[in-house]
One Martini backbone bead per residue (centre of mass of N, CA, C, O) as a GRO file, in nm:
protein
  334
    1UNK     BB    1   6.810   0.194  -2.791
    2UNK     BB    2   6.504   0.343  -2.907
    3UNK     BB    3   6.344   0.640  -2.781
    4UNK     BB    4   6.108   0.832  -2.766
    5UNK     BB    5   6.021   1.145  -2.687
    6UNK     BB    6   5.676   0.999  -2.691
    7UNK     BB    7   5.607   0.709  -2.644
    8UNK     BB    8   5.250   0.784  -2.683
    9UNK     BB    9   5.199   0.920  -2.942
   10UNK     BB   10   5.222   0.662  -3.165
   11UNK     BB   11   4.970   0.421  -3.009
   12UNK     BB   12   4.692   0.489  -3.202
   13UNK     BB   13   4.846   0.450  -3.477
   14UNK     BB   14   4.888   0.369  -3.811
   15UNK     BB   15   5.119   0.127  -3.881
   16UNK     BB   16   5.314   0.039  -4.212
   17UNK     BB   17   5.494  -0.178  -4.343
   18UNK     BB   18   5.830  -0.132  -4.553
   19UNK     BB   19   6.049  -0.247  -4.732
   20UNK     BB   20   6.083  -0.032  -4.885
   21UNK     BB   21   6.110   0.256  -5.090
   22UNK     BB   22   5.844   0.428  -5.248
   23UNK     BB   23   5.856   0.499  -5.569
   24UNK     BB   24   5.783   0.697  -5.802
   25UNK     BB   25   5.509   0.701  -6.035
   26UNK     BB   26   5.525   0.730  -6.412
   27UNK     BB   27   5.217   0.646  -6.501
   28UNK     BB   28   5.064   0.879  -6.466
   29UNK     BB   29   4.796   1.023  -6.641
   30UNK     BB   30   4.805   1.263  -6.872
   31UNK     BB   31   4.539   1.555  -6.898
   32UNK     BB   32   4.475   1.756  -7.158
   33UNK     BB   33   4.204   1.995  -7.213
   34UNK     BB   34   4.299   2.089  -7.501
   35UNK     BB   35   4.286   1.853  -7.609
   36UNK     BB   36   4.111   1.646  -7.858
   37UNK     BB   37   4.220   1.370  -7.695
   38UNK     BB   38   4.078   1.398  -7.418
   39UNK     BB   39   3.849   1.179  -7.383
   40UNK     BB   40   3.978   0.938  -7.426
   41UNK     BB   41   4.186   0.954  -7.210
   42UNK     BB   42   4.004   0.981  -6.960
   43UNK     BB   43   3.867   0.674  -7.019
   44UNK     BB   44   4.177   0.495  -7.021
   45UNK     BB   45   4.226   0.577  -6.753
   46UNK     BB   46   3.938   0.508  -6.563
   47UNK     BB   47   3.976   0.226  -6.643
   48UNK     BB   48   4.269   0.155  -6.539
   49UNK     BB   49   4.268   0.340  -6.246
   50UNK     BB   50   4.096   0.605  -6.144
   51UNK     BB   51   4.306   0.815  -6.262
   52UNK     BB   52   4.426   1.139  -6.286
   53UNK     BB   53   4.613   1.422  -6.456
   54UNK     BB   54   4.525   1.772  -6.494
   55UNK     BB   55   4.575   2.015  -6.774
   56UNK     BB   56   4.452   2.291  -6.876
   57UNK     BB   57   4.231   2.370  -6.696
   58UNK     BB   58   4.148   2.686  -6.547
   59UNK     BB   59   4.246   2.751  -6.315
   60UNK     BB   60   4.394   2.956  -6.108
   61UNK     BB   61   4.679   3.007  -5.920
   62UNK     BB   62   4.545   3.197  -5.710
   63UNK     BB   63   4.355   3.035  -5.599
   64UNK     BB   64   4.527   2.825  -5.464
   65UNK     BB   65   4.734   2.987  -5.280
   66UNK     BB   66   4.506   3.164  -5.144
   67UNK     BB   67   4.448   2.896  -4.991
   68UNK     BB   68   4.694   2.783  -4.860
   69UNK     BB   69   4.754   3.033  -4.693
   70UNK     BB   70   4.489   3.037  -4.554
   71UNK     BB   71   4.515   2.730  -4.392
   72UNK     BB   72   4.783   2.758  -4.260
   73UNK     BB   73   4.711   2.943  -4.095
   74UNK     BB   74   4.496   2.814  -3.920
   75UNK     BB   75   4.687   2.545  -3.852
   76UNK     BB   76   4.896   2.719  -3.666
   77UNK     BB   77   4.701   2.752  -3.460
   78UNK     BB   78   4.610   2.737  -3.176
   79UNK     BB   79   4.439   2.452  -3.091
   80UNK     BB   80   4.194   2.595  -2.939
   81UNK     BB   81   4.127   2.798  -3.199
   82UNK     BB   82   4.060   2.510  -3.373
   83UNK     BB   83   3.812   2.425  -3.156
   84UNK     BB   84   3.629   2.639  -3.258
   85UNK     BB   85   3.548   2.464  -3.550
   86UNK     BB   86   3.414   2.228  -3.369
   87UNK     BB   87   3.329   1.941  -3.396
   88UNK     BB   88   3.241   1.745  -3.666
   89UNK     BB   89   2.930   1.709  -3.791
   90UNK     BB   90   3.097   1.679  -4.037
   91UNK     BB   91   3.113   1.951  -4.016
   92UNK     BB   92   3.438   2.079  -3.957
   93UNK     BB   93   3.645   2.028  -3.767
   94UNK     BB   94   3.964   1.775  -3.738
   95UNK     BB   95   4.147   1.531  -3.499
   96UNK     BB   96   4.226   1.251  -3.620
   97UNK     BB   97   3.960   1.166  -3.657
   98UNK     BB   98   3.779   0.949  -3.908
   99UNK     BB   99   3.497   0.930  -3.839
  100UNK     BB  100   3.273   0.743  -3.599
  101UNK     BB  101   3.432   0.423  -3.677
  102UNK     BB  102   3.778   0.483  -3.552
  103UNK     BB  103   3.936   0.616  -3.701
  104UNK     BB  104   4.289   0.713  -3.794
  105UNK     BB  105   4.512   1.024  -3.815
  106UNK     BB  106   4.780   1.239  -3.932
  107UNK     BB  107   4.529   1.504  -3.887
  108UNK     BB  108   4.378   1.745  -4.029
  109UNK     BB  109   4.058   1.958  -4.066
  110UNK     BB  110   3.804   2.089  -4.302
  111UNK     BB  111   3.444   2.088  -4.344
  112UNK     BB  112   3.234   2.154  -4.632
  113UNK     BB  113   3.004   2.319  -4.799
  114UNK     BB  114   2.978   2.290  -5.181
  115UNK     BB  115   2.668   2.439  -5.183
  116UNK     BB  116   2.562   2.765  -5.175
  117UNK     BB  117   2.238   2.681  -5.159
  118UNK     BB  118   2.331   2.446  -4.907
  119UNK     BB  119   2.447   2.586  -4.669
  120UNK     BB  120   2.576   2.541  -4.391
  121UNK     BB  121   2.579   2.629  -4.029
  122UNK     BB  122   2.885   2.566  -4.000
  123UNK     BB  123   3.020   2.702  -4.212
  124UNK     BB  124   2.941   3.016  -4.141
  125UNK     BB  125   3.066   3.004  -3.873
  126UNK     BB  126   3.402   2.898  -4.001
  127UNK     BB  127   3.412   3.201  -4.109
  128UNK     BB  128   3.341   3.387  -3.908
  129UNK     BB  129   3.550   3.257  -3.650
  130UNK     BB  130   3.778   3.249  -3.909
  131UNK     BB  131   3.969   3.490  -4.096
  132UNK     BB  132   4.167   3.304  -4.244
  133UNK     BB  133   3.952   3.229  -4.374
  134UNK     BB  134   3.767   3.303  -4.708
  135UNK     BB  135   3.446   3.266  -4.865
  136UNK     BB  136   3.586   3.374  -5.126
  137UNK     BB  137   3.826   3.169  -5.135
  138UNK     BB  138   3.661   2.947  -5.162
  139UNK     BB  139   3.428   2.990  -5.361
  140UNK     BB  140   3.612   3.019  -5.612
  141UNK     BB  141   3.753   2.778  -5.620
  142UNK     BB  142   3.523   2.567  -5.637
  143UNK     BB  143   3.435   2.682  -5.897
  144UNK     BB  144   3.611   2.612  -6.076
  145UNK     BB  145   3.657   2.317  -6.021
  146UNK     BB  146   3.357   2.266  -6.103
  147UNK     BB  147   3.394   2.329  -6.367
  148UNK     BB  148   3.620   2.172  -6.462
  149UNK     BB  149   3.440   1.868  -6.370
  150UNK     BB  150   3.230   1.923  -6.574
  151UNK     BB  151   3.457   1.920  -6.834
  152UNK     BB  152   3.485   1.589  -6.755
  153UNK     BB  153   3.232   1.451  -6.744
  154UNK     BB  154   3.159   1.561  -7.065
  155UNK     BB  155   3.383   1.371  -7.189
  156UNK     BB  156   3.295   1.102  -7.060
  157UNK     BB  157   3.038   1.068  -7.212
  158UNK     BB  158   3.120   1.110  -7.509
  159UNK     BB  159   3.330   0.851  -7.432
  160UNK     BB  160   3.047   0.649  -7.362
  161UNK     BB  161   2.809   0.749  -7.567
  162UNK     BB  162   2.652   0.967  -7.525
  163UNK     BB  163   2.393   1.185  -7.615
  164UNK     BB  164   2.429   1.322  -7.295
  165UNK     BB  165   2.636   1.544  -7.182
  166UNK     BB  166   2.516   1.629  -6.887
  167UNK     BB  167   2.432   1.342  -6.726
  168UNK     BB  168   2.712   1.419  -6.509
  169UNK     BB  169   2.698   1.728  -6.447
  170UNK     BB  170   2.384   1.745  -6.379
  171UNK     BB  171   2.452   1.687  -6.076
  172UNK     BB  172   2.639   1.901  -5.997
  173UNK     BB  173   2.477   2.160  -6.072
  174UNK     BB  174   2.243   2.099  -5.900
  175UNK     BB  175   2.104   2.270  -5.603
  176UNK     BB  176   2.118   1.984  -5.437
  177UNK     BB  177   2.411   1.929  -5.425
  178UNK     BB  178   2.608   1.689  -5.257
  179UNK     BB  179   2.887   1.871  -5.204
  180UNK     BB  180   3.219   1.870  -5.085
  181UNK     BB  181   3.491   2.044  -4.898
  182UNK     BB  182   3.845   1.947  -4.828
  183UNK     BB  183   4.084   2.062  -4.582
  184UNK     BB  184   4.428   1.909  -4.539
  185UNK     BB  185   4.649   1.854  -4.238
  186UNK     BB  186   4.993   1.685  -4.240
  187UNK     BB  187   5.189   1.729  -4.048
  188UNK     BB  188   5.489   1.641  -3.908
  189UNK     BB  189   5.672   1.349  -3.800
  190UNK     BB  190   5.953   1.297  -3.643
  191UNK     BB  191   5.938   0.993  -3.505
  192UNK     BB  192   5.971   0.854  -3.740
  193UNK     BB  193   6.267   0.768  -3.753
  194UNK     BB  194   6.259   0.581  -3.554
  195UNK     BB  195   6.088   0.389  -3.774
  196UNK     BB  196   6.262   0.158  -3.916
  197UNK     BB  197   6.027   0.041  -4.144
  198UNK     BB  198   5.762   0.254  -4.097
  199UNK     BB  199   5.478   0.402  -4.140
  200UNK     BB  200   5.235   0.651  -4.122
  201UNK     BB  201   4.886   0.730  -4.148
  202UNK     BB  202   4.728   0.986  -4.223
  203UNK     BB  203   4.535   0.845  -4.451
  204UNK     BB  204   4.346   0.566  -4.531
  205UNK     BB  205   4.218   0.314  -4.709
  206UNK     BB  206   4.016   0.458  -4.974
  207UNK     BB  207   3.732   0.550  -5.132
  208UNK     BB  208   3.505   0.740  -5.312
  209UNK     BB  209   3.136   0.776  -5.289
  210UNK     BB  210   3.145   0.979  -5.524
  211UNK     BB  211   3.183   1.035  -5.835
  212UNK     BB  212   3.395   1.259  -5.761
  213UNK     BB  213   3.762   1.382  -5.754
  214UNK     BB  214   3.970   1.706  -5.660
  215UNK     BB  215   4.323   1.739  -5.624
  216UNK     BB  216   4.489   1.910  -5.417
  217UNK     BB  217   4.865   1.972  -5.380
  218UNK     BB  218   5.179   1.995  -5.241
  219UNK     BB  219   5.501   1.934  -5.280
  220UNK     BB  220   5.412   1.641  -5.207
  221UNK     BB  221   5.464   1.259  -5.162
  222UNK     BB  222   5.220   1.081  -4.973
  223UNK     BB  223   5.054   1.002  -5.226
  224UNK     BB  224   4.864   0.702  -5.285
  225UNK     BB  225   4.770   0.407  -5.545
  226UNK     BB  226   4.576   0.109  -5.600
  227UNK     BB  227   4.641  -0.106  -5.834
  228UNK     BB  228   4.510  -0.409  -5.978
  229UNK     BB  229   4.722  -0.572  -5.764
  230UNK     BB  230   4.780  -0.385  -5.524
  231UNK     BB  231   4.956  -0.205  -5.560
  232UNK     BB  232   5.179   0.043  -5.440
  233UNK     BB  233   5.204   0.389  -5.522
  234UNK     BB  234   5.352   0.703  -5.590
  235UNK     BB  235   5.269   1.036  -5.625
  236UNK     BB  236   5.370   1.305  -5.818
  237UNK     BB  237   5.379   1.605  -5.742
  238UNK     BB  238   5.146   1.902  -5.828
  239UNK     BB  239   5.048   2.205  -5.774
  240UNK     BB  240   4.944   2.305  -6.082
  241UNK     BB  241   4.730   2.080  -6.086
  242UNK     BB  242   4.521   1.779  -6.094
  243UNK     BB  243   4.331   1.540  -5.963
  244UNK     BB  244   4.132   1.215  -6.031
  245UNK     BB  245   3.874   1.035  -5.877
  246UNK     BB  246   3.680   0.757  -5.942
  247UNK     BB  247   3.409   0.666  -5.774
  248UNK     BB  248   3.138   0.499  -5.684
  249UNK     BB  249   2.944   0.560  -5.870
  250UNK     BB  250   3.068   0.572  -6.114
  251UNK     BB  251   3.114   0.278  -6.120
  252UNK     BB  252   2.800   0.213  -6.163
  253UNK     BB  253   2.738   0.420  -6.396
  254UNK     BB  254   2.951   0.226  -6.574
  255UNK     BB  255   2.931  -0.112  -6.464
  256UNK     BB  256   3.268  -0.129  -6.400
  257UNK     BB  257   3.452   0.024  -6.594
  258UNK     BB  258   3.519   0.192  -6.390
  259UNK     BB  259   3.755   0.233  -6.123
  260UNK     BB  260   3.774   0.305  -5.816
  261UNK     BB  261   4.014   0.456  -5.643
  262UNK     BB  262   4.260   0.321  -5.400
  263UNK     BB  263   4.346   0.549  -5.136
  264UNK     BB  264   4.615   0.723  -4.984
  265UNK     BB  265   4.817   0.881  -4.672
  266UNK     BB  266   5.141   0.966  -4.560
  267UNK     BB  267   5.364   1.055  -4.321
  268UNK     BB  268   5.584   1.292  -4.249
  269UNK     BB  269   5.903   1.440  -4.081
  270UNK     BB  270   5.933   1.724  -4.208
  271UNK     BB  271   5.682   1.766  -4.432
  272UNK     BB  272   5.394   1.920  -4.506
  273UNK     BB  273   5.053   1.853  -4.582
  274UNK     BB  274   4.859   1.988  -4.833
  275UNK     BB  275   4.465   1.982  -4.917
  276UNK     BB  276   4.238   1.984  -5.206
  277UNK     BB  277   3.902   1.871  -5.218
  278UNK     BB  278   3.638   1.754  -5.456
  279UNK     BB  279   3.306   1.625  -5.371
  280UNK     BB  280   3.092   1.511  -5.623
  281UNK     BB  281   2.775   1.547  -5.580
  282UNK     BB  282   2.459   1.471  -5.589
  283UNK     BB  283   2.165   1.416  -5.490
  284UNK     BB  284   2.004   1.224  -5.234
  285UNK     BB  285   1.773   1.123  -5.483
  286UNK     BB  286   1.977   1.010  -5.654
  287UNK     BB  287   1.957   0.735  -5.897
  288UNK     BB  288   2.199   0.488  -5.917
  289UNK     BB  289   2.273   0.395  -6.246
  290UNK     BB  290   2.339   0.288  -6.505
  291UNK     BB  291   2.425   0.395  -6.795
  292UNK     BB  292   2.296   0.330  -7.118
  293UNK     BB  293   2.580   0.374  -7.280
  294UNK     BB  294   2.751   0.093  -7.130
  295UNK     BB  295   2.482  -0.092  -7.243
  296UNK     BB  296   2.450  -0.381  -7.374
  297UNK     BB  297   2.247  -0.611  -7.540
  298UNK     BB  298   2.161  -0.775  -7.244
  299UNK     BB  299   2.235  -0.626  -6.983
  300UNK     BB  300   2.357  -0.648  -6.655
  301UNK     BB  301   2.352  -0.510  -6.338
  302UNK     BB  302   2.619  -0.506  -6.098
  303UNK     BB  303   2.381  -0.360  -5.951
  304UNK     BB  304   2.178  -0.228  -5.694
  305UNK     BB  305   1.960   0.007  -5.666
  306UNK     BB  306   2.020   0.393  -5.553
  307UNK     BB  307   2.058   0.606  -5.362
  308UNK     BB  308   2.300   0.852  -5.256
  309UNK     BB  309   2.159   0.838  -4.944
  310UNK     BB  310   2.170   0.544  -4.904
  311UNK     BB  311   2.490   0.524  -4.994
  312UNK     BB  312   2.568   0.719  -4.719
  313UNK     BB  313   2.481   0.605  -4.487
  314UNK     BB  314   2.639   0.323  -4.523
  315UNK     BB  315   2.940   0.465  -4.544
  316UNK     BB  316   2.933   0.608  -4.271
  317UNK     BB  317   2.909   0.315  -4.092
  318UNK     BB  318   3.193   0.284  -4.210
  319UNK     BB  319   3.514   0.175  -4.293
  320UNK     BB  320   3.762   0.290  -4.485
  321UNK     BB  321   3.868   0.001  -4.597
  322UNK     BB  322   3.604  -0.069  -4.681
  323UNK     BB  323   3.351  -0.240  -4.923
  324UNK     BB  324   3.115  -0.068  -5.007
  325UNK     BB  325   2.954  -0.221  -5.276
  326UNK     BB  326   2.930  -0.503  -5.183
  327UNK     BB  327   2.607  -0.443  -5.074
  328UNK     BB  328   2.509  -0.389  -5.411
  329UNK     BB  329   2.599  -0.629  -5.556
  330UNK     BB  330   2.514  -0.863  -5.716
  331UNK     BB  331   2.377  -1.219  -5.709
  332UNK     BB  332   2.490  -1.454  -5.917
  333UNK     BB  333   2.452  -1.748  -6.064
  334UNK     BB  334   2.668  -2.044  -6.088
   0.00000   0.00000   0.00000
């Protein structure tokens, strides 16, 4: 008989049976931002997956780095001077709880408003009193990842056949851009070893609900992603690249054609993983309708219309696994 070390450490968290150890997935599209068939191929991955690696991206490796090491500074300090830069609300530090309605994971966080112009007074807050993280190198990073983002938007466009090349980059571009920034930390949990067949839930299985999702991470492979069968699959983790989510926006604004992708991430017993997501979001009053270029003649929307206050609001009532957008789908008669 094996005994935890703290019998009710990981009593209250998500453990999820294994049948088998999930191997790394080798089909993760890989997309070279210099290629000249790089809109095809982002169009491609993002119907098949919802999800995609971008390369020669123009982001500084110096901006990941600085970033990542002082995020670790902040996460090692003693948990009292951690918790003066919360509770969430939703700005601000947070442990083990994620979001209002129950959900937990084996992880630590900060959000932040990543729109320079309505930076909330929480976020100017806990750079003022932890200079661990500093404002200039959350803004450098996010400043670039942002344009990143914005320069994969428009060949989205493109290869959507628009005619408005920034019609999805202007709503991140926008002074009212309703977008926010997460540095999450998942600690290693040594318990883990002795549970035999079983992992811990870092973060739960749920998709995103803005247009897009940036996301870098250290070298560890925790993040999973559900394919369209359901299967769950590990990514190949890559320090110097980003990964891409199509969100729940995305895909209404697509008609269906993109699929908002499903993932998790895993706790580890060893190594901590350390994550940096940009999530693209629109201003609030943003009406979120399919683009024109993505409907054929006599299509008709499989959702109804909302704005992004509208469904951001539903989203936050939701626990991380619900399907969001199952509330907005339309109903056609048999």
């Amino acid at each position: 008989m094996v005994v935890l070390s703290q019998p009710t450490a990981l009593d209250h968290f998500s453990l999820i049976k294994s049948c088998k150890p999930t191997s790394l997935f080798t089909g993760i599209p890989v997309v070279d931002l210099s290629d000249s068939d790089a809109k095809s191929q982002i169009i491609r991955a993002s119907e098949e997956y919802g999800f995609f690696k971008v390369v020669n991206h123009g982001v500084p490796l110096e901006f990941m780095t600085t970033l990542e090491a002082q995020a670790l500074k902040f996460f090692n300090l003693p948990q009292p001077e951690k918790d003066r830069a919360g509770p969430a609300d939703p700005f601000g530090y947070g442990s083990k709880r994620i979001g209002p309605n129950g959900d937990i994971g084996w992880i630590e966080y900060i959000l932040l408003n990543a729109n320079p112009e309505i930076i909330s007074h929480k976020s100017l807050s806990i750079f003022k009193d932890n200079p661990e993280i500093s404002r200039s190198a959350v803004e450098d990073y996010v400043s670039a990842v942002k344009k990143m983002s914005c320069e994969v938007l428009e060949m989205m466009a493109e290869g959507l056949g628009s005619d408005e090349r920034n019609v999805l980059s202007k709503l991140l571009r926008d002074e009212k851009s309703d977008s926010c920034f997460r540095l999450n930390y998942y600690p290693p949990c040594p318990e883990l070893q002795t549970l035999s067949g079983r992992n811990l839930i870092g973060f739960g299985e749920h998709t995103d609900p803005q247009i897009i999702s940036v996301l870098r991470s250290n070298n560890t492979s925790s993040l999973q992603i559900s394919l369209k069968d359901g299967t769950w699959v590990s990514v190949p983790p890559d320090q110097t690249s980003f990964f891409i989510n199509v969100g729940d926006c995305l895909q209404v604004m697509t008609n269906g054609r993109f699929k908002s992708v499903k993932h998790r991430v895993l706790a580890g017993t060893v190594s901590s993983r350390i994550s940096m997501i940009y999530f693209g979001g629109p201003p609030l009053s943003e009406r979120i309708t399919p683009l024109a270029s993505v409907m054929a003649e006599g299509e008709e929307s499989l959702y109804n219309e909302f704005t992004w206050f509208e469904y951001k609001k539903s989203a936050y009532k939701s626990r991380l696994a619900d399907y969001r957008l199952g509330l907005f789908e339309k109903s056609f008669g048999q």
